[in-house]
Every structure is written in C-alpha cells, then in structure tokens.
Coordinates of C-alpha atoms and ligand atoms in Angstrom, one line a residue:
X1 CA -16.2 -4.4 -39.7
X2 CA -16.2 -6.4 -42.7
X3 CA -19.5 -7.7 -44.0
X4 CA -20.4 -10.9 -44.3
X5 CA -23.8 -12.0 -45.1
X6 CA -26.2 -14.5 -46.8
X7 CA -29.0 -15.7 -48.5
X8 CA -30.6 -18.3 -47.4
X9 CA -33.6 -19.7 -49.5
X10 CA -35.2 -22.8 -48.7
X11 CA -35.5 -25.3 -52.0
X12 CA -38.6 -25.7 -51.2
X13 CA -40.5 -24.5 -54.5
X14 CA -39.9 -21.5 -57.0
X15 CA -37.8 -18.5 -56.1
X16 CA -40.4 -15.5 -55.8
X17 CA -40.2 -12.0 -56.1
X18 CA -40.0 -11.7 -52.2
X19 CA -37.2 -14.1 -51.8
X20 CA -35.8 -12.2 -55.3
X21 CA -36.1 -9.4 -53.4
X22 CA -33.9 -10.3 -49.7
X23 CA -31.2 -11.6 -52.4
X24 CA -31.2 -8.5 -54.1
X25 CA -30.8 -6.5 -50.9
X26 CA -28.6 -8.6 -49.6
X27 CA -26.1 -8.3 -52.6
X28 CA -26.4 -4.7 -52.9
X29 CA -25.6 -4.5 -48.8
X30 CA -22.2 -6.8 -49.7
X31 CA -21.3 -5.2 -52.5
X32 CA -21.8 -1.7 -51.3
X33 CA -19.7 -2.6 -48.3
X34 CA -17.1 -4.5 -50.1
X35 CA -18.4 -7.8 -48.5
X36 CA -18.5 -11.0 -48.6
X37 CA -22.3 -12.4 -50.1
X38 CA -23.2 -16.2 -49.0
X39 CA -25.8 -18.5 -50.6
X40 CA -27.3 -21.1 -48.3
X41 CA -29.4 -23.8 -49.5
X42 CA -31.5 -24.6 -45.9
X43 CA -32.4 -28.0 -47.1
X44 CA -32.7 -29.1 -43.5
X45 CA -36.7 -30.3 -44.0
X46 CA -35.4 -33.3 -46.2
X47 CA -39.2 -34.1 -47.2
X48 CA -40.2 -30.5 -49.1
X49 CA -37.1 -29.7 -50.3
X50 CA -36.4 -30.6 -53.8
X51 CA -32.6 -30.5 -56.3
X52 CA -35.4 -29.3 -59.1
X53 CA -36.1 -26.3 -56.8
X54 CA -32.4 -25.7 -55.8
X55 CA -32.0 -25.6 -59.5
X56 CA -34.3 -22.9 -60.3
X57 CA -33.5 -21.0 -57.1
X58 CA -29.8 -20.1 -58.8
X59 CA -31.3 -20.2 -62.1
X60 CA -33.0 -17.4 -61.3
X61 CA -30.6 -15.6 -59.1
X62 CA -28.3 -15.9 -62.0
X63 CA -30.8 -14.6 -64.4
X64 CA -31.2 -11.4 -61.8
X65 CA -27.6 -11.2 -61.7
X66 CA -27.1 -12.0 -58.3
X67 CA -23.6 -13.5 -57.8
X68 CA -22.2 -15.2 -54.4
X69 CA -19.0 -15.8 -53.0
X70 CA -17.4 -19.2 -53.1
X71 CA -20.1 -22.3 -53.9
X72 CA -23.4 -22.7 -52.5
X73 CA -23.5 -24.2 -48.9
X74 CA -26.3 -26.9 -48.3
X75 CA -27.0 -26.9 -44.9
X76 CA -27.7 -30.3 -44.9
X77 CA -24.1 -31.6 -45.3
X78 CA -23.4 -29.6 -41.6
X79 CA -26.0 -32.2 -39.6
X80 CA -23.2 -33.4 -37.6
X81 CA -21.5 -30.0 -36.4
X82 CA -25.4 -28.9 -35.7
X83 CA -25.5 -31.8 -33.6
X84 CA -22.1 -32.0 -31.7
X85 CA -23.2 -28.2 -31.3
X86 CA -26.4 -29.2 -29.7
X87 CA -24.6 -31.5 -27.5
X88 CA -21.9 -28.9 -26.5
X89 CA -24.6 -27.1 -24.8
X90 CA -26.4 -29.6 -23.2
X91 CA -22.7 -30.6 -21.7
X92 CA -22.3 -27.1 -20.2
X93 CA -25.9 -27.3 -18.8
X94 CA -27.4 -24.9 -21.2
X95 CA -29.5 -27.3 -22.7
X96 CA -31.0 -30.0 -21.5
X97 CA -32.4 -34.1 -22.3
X98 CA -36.7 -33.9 -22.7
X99 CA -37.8 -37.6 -22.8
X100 CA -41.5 -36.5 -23.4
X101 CA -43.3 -39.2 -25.1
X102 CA -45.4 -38.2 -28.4
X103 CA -48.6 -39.0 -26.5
X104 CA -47.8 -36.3 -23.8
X105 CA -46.3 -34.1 -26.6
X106 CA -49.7 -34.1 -28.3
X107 CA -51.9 -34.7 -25.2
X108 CA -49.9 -30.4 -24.2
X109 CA -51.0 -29.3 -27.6
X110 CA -54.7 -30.6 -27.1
X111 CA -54.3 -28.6 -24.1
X112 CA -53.4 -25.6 -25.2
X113 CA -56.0 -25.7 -28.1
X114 CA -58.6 -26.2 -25.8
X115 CA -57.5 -23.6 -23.5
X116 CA -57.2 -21.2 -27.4
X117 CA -53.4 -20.5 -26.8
X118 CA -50.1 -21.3 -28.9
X119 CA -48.4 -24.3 -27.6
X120 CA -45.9 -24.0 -25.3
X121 CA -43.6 -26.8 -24.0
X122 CA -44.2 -26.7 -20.3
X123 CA -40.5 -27.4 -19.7
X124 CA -41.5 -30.9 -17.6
X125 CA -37.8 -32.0 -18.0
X126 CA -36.1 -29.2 -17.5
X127 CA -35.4 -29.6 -14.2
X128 CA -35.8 -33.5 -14.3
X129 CA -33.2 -36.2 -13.4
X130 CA -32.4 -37.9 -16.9
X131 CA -32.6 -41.4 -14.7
X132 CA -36.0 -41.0 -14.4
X133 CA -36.4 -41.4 -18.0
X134 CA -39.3 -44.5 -19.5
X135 CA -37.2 -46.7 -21.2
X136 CA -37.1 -46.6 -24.8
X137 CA -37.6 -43.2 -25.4
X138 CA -35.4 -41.0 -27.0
X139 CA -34.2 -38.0 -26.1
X140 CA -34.7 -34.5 -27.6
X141 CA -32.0 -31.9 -26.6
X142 CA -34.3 -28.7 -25.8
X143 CA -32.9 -25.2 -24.9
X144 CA -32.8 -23.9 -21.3
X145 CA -34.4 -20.6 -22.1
X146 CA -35.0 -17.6 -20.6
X147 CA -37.9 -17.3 -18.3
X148 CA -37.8 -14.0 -16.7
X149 CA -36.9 -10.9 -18.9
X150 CA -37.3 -9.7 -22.2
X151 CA -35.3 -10.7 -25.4
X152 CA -35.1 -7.5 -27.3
X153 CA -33.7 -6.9 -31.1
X154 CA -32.1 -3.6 -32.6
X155 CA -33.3 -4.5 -35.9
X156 CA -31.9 -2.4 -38.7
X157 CA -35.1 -1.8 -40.4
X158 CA -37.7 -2.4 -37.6
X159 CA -35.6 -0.5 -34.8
X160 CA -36.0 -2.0 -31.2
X161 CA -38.4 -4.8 -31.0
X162 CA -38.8 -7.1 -27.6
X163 CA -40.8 -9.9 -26.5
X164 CA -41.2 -10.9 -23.0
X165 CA -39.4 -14.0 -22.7
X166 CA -42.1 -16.2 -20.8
X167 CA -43.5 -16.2 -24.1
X168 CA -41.5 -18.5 -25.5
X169 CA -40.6 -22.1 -24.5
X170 CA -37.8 -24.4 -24.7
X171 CA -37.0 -25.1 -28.4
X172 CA -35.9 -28.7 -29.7
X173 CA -32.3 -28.4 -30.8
X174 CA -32.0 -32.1 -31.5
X175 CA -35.0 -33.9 -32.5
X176 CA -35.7 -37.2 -30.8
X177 CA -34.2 -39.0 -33.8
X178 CA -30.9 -36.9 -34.0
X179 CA -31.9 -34.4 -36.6
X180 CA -31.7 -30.7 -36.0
X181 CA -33.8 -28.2 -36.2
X182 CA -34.3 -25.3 -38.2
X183 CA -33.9 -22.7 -35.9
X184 CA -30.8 -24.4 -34.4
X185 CA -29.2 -25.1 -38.0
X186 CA -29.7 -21.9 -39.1
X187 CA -28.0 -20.0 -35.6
X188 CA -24.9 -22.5 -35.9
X189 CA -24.4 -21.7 -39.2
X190 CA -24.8 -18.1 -39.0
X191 CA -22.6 -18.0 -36.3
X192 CA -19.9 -20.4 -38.3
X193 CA -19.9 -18.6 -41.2
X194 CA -19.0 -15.9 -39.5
X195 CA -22.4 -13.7 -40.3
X196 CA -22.5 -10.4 -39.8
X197 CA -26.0 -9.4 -41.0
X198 CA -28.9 -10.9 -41.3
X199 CA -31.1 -9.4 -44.1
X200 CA -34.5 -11.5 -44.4
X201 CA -37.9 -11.1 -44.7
X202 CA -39.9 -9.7 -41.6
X203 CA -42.1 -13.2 -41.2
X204 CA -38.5 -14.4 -39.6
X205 CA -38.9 -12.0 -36.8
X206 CA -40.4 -14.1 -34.5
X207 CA -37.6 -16.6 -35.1
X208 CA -35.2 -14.0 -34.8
X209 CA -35.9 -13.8 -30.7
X210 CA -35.1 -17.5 -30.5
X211 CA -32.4 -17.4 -32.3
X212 CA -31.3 -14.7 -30.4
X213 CA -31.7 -17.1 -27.5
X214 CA -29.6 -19.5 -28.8
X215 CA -26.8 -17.1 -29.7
X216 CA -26.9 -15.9 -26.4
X217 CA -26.5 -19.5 -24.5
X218 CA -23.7 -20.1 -27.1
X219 CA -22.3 -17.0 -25.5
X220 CA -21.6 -16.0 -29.5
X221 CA -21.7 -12.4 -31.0
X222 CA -24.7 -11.5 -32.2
X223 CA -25.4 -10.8 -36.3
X224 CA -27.4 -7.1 -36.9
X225 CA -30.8 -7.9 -37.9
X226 CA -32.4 -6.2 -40.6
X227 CA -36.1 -7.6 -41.2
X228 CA -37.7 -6.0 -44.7
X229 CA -41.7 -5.6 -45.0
X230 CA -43.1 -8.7 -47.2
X231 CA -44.4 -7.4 -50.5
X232 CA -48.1 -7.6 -51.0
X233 CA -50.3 -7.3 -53.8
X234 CA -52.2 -4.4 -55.0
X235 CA -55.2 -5.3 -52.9
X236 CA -53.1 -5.7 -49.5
X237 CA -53.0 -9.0 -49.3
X238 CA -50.1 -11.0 -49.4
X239 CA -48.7 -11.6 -53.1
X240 CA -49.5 -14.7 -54.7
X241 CA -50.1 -15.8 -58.0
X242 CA -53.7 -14.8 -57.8
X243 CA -52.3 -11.1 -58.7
X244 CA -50.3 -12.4 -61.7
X245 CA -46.4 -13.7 -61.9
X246 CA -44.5 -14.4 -58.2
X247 CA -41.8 -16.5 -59.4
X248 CA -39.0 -14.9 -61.2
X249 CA -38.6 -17.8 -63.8
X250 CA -42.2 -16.5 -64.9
X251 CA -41.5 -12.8 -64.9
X252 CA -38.8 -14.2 -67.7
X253 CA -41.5 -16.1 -69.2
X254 CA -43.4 -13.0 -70.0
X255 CA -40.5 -11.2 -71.6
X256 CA -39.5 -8.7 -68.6
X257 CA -36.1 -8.1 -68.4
X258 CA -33.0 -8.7 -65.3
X259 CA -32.5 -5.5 -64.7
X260 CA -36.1 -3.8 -64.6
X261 CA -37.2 -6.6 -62.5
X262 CA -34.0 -5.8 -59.7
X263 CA -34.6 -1.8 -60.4
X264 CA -38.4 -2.1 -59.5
X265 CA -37.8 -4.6 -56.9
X266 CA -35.1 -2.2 -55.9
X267 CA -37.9 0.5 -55.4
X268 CA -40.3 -1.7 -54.0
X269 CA -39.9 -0.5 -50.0
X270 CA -36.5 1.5 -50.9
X271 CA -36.1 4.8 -51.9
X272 CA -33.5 7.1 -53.1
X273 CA -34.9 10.5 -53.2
X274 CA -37.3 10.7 -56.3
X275 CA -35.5 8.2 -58.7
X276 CA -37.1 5.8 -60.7
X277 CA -34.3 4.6 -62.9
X278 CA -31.1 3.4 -61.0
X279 CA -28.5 1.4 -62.5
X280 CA -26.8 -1.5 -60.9
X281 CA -23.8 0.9 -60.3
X282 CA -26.2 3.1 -58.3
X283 CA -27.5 0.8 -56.8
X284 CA -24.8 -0.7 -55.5
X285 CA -23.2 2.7 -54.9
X286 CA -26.5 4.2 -53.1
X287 CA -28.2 1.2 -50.6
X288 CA -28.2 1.1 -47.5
X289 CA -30.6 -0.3 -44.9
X290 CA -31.5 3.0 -43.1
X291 CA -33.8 3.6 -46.4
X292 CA -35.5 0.7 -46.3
X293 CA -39.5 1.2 -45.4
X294 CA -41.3 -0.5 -42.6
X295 CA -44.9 -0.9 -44.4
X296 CA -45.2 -4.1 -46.5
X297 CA -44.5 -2.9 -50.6
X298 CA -47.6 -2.8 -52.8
X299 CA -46.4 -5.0 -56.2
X300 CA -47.2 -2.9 -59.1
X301 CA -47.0 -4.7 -62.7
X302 CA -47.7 -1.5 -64.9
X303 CA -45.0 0.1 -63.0
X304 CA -42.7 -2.7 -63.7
X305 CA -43.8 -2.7 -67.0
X306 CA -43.1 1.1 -67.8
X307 CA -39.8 0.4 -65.9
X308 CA -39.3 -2.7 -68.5
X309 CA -40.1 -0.6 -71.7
X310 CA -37.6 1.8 -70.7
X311 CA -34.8 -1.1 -70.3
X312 CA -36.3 -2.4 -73.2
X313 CA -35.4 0.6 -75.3
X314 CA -31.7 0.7 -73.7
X315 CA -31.2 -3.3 -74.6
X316 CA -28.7 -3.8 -77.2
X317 CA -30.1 -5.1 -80.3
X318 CA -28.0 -8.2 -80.4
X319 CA -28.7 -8.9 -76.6
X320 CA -32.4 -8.9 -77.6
X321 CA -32.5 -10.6 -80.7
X322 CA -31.5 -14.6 -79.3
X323 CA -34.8 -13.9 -77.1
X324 CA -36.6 -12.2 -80.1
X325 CA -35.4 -15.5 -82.7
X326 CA -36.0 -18.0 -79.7
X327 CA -39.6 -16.9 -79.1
X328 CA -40.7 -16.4 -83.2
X329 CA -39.1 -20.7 -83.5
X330 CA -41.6 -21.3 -80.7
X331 CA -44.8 -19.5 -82.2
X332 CA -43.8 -20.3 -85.3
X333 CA -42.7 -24.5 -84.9
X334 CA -39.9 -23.9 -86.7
X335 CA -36.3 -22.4 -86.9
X336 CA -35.5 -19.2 -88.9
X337 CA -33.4 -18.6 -92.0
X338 CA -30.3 -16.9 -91.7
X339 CA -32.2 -13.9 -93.9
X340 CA -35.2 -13.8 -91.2
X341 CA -32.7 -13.5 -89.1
X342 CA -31.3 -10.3 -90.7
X343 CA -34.4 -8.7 -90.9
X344 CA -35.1 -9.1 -87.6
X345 CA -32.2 -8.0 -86.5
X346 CA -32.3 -4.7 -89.0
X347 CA -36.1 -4.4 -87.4
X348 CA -35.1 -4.3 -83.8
X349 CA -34.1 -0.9 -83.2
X350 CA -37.5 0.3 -84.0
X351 CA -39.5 -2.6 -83.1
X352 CA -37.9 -2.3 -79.3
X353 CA -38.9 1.5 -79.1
X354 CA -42.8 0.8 -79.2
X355 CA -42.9 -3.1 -77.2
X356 CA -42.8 -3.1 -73.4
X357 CA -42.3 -7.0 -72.7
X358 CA -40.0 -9.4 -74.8
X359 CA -43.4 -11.1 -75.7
X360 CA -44.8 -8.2 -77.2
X361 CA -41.4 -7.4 -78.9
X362 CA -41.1 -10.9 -80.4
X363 CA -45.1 -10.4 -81.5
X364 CA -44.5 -7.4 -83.3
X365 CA -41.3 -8.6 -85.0
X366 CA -43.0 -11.2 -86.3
X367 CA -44.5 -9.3 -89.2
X368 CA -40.6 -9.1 -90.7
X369 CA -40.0 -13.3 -90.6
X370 CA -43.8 -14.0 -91.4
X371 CA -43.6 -16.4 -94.9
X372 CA -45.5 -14.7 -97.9
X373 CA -48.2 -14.2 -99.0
X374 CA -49.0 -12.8 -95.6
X375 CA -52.5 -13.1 -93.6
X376 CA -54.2 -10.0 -93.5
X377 CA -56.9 -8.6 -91.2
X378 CA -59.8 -7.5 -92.3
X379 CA -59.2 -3.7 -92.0
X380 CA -56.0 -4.1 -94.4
X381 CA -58.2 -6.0 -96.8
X382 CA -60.6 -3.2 -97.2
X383 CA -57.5 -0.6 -98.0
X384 CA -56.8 -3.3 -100.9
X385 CA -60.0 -3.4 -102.3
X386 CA -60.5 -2.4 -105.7
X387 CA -58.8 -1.5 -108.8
X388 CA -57.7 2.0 -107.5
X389 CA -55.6 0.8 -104.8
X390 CA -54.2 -1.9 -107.3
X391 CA -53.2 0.6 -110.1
X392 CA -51.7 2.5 -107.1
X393 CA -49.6 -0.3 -105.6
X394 CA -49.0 -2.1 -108.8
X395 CA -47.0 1.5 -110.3
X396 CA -45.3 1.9 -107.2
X397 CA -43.8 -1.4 -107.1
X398 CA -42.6 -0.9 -110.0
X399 CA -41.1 2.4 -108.9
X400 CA -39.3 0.7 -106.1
X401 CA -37.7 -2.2 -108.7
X402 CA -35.8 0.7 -109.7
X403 CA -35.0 2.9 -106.5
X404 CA -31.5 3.8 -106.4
X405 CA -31.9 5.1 -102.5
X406 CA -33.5 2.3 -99.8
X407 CA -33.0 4.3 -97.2
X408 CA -35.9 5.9 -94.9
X409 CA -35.1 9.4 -96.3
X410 CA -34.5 7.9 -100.1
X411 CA -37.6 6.0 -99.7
X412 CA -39.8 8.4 -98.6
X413 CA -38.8 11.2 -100.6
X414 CA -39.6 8.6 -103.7
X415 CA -43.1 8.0 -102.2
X416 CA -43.9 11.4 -102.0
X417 CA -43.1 12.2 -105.5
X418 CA -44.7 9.2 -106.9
X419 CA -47.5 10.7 -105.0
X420 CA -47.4 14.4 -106.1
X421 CA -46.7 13.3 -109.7
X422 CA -50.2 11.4 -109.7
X423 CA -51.9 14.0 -107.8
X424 CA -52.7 11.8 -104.5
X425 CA -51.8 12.2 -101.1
X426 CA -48.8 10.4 -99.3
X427 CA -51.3 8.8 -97.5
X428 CA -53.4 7.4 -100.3
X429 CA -50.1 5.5 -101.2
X430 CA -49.1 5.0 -98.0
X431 CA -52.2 3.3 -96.0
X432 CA -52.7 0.7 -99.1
X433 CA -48.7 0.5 -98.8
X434 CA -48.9 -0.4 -95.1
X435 CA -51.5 -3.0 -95.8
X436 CA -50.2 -5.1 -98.2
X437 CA -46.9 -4.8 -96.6
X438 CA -47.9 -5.9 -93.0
X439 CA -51.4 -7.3 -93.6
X440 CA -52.4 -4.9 -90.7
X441 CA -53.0 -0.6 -90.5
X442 CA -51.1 -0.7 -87.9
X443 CA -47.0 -0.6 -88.0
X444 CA -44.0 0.5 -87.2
X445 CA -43.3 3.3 -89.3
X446 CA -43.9 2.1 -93.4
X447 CA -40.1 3.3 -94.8
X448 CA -38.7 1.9 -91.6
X449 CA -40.8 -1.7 -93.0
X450 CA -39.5 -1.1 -96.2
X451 CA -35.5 -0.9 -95.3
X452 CA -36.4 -4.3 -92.5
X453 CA -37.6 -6.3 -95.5
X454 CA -35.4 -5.2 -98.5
X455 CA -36.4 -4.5 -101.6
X456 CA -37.3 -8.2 -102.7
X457 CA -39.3 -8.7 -100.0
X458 CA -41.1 -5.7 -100.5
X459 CA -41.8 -5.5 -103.6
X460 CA -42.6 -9.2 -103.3
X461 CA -45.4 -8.7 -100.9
X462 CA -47.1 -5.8 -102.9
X463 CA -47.3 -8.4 -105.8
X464 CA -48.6 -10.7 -104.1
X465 CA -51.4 -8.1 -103.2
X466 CA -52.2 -7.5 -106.6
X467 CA -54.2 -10.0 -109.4
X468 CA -52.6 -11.3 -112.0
X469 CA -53.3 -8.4 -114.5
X470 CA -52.9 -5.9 -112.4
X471 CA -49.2 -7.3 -111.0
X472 CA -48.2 -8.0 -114.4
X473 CA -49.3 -4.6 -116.2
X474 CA -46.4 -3.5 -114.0
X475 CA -46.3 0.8 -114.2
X476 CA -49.0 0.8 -116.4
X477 CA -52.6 1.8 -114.8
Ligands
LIG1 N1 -34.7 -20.4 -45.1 C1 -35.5 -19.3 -44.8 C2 -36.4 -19.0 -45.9 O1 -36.3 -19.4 -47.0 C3 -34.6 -18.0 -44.5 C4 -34.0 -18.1 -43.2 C5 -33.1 -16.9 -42.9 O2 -32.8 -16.1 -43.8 O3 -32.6 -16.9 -41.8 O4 -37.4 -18.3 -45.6

C-alpha cells in the first residue's frame, strides 16, 4: 500500500510541541514509507481560526523541517463537496432531515444535565415524516447511526478499542444553516484525499468512533488509526505554559535548536533501543508506529537542553553566527561592524562548546563585540587592583606588541616565559590577564580570548586597564 497521510492542525492559536510532535510523526511515517505527507489547514470553525495562526503553524513546521507534499489544503474551500456529500447520504437514506427547533435542542440538554449525563440527541426525527416539519425551520442533515452493536477501532498505537454504539447519537452533518461540521469535513476529506493513516493525538479518539461511523454509511475504506499519548508536563498534568515553552516559535525564542527539538520530541513516547542522539536519517530510517508508547510522555526541558548542547556543539559556525549577530543587534540596539563580526565568528568554535541555548551562546559571545573600555564586575576589579597587577599587565602588553606567534600555542608559551622570567606563576599573569580582558574571572579559555580579539584589541583592553603612568611606562615596572 502506498502511504498517504496528513497533518491536520487547526489555525486556531500557536503550533505546540504536541501538535509539533503528530507532524513530526507523521513525516517520519511518510517518509520512512516513501509516502505521500499532507497538510490540512481545518479552518472549518470560521470564528477561532485566524491567517496569523496559519502563518505560524508553517512557520514553525518549516523551522522543524517538516516539509509536505503539494500546497496546503484549507478545508474551508471544500464546504460545498462536504455538503453535496451530506446530501448524498441523506438521498440514499443514510442520513436523515432533523427540524428540531433551538428551544427543544436546549430544552434535551437541560435534560440531560439535570439527569448528570452527556447529551445525546434523542433521534426525534429519525424516523419522522419530513412533512410534518414547523414551518420555518431549517433543517439539519444528522446521521442514521448505529444503535445496536459496538463500533470497534484497531488503532495502531492503542490496539483494539470499542464503544458500544448506543452511546453515541446522531451527529449533525449539515448544520441548520448549511455549514458542515467538523467531524463530517474532516471524514470527507480523509476519505477524498485518499488517507491512508491517521496519525493524531489520542484526545481524537472519541471522534475517531464517529468518524468511523460515517466512513462506514459512506460505505468507504477505512484509514488505520494510530492515536499517540498527549505529552504532559513534569507534574502529570497536561503541558501548558505554566511548565515553561509549549509553542515551538518560543522554543526558537530561547535559542534551542530544529533538530534537538524533533530528536527529543522524537524520544518523547518513542524509542529505539537505548539511543538518545538520532539523526533525521535515523529517524526517518528507524520509525515506525509499533514503537510508539501508550502512557502520555513526561516533557523534560533539561533533557532537551543537554540534547540542545550537544546539537549546539555539532552546528556549523557559520549556521550559528546569523542567530549569534541577530541576537547581540537586539541586546545591544545596534548593528555590528564587519570586524565584530569576525571576531565573533573566530570566537564561535569555542564559545559553542561551553553554551547550551542560542541565548546563552549569543550571551557569552558578547564579551568579543563588547565596545572598550569594557564594564567589569567586581571580582575582576579586585584582580586589577594595585600597582602589582599594573606593572604585571602593563610589561606584558608590551610583550605582546611584539609577539611574532598569536596563536594559542605561540601565545601561551610567551606567557609562560614572561612569567618564569619574572619569577611568577602563569596564573599570577593569567587571572589579572583574564580580568582586564573580559571584565569577568570567568572565560573561555584566556589564549583562546586573545587569538578572538587580535592583537589590537587585546592589547587595547589591557591599556585601558592600566593608569596613565603605568600604561605609558610601557615594559618598564
Ligand atoms: N484539526 C484537529 C486538531 O487540530 C486534528 C484532526 C485530525 O487530525 O483528524 O486537533
């Protein structure tokens, strides 16, 4: 069989890490199977849903790297086929007219709360000669369910699930007004599109036996269902933004990366033996739905984190650096020079070894594009204190004027000499070194500073460390 499949979001808001989530398995299904992937926009509920939402629905499916086959279908440009469908089945007698007025509509749902059960359409028309209708009131076109049996489902990840079909009543298929509903779009256009499987999350399963319904009276094939576990947060409950990001937009917003997002969401409720790190190749190599888990997934940010400092570390420095430059303009107010630039770029390959979020990546970088003289913490000030650590920094600048080597290695086999030849430590040059360099005692590694920032800069930033007499004694001490 050749797969087909779809997703389906609703443009009714952001795209969350759930919805993220039945994309990503969904791709990886159609992809693994050499199939063909769908995007549906169900923009049926004209009130809620929203072009801004549809907009950062693919926005962020093409941030994931999610592609689809062909353009986007909106659901709402099919009204009339759902309707003419509608009206195909109430031809062959599947379906039939229900002139219930509002009043008697709401006087069955009073009923029913009263009596503390769902609502359920007593099917009063079902059986009803339409010429008994009131005048004036429009029809709705309502299905003529099942009422003996059981509607069962060989779901793919929940395995065989029924329900007794007196439990349900006969849906609206056409709305009073002409419009169709939900349910109904959604079964005519899985069945037009030719669906194969339908990979959603499991708060569709109660749908799922209706739709099957429908199918059924259609006298279509049915789709394989697979319904995957909602995620949750750490606490159990369902995820929301009470336990931090849910929308993928944000997860870009605090400097995670595409792919450690889709290998942790990956993970999240499927496994593949012990491994952590998969590739998209993997991935698409390895899914399948028999490995998906029936328990809701717990979300876990430090494991996406670790799983983003390790795709961090992998990123190519020029794939990093437009987020890195784009994020220092914003902090800073202002765009960078083209020697900034350079530096940062020189900087990344250490800088991305010790950050695990674009945010803390483009925090630490900033110390390379940071205009002199630089502000300095208190800690680092102390180091600078006093005419020791002047002398000190003052003859070593002045060593560096004339390095012949700015490497790592050249540099730091200079420090250490200048050291031994005054008797100190390397760390009695290097911790006063480190301070006036980054204004912190904290840094990447001081020679790896050093190459970043050139030789101007960094001799430029001692000096500016130094007082007057001290900076323009030079060697001397
Ligand atoms: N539009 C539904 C949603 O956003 C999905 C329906 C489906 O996949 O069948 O939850």
């Amino acid at each position: 069989m050749t797969v087909v499949n779809r997703f389906a979001p609703s443009p009714t808001g952001m795209l969350h890490v759930g919805g993220a989530r039945t994309a990503l398995f969904n791709w990886l299904f159609s992809r693994h199977h050499g199939g063909t992937f769908l995007l549906r926009i169900e923009d049926t509920d004209r009130a809620r849903s929203t072009p801004e939402a549809v907009r950062v629905i693919i926005e962020g499916l093409r941030w994931l790297g999610i592609d689809w086959d062909g353009e986007p279908i909106f659901q709402s440009t099919r009204f009339a086929r759902h309707a003419e469908a509608a009206r195909a089945l109430l031809a062959e007698g599947k379906a039939y007219l229900c002139f219930c007025t509002p009043a008697e509509l709401a006087e069955m749902r009073e009923a029913a709360r009263r009596e503390g059960r769902p609502l359920r359409y007593d099917g009063r028309w079902r059986d009803r000669d339409p010429g008994e209708a009131p005048p004036g009131v429009q029809p709705a076109i309502r299905l003529k369910a099942p009422t003996e049996g059981e509607t069962v489902i060989d779901d793919l990840v929940q395995g065989e699930v029924r329900i007794d079909n007196r439990q349900l009543d006969d849906m609206v298929l056409l709305r009073a007004d002409g419009t169709p509903t939900y349910m109904h779009s959604v079964v005519v256009d899985d069945h037009d599109m030719a669906i194969t499987h339908v990979i959603r999350g499991d708060d569709h399963l109660t749908n799922a036996f209706r739709q099957v319904q429908l199918f059924n009276a259609f006298g279509w094939p049915l789709p394989r269902f697979a319904h995957i576990p909602l995620i949750h947060g750490a606490d159990g409950a369902k995820l929301s933004k009470r336990h931090g990001a849910v929308s993928v937009l944000d997860f870009r917003a605090q400097g995670y990366l595409p792919e450690a997002l889709c290998n942790y969401l990956l993970r999240l409720g499927w496994a593949h033996g012990d491994d952590e790190i998969i590739s998209r190749e993997q991935a698409v190599a390895w899914f399948d739905l028999a490995a998906v888990g029936r328990s809701a997934a717990r979300f876990d940010y430090a494991k996406l984190t670790n799983l983003n400092a390790h795709y961090l570390r992998e990123a190519a420095d020029e794939r990093l650096l437009p987020m890195v430059v784009e994020r220092i303009e914003a902090t800073l107010g202002r765009g960078l020079a083209e020697g900034d630039v350079a530096r940062l770029r020189r900087g990344l390959a250490g800088l991305k070894l010790r950050a695990r979020t674009v945010v803390e990546l483009a925090e630490n970088a900033l110390l390379y594009v940071r205009p002199r003289p630089l502000p300095i913490d208190d800690k680092a000030a102390r180091l600078l204190a006093g005419a020791e650590a002047w002398a000190t920094l003052a003859a070593f600048a002045e060593a560096l004027a004339g390095a012949e080597d700015w490497s790592e290695p050249g540099l730091e086999a200079l420090a250490r000499a200048f050291a031994e030849a005054r008797g100190l430590k390397l760390a009695a040059v290097a911790q006063p070194l480190r301070a006036a360099l980054t204004g912190a005692t904290v840094s990447p590694g001081i020679f790896e500073v050093m190459v970043v920032l050139g030789r101007d800069e960094t001799v430029g930033r001692i000096r500016d460390r130094l007082p007057e007499e001290a900076g323009a004694r030079g060697g001397s001490d």
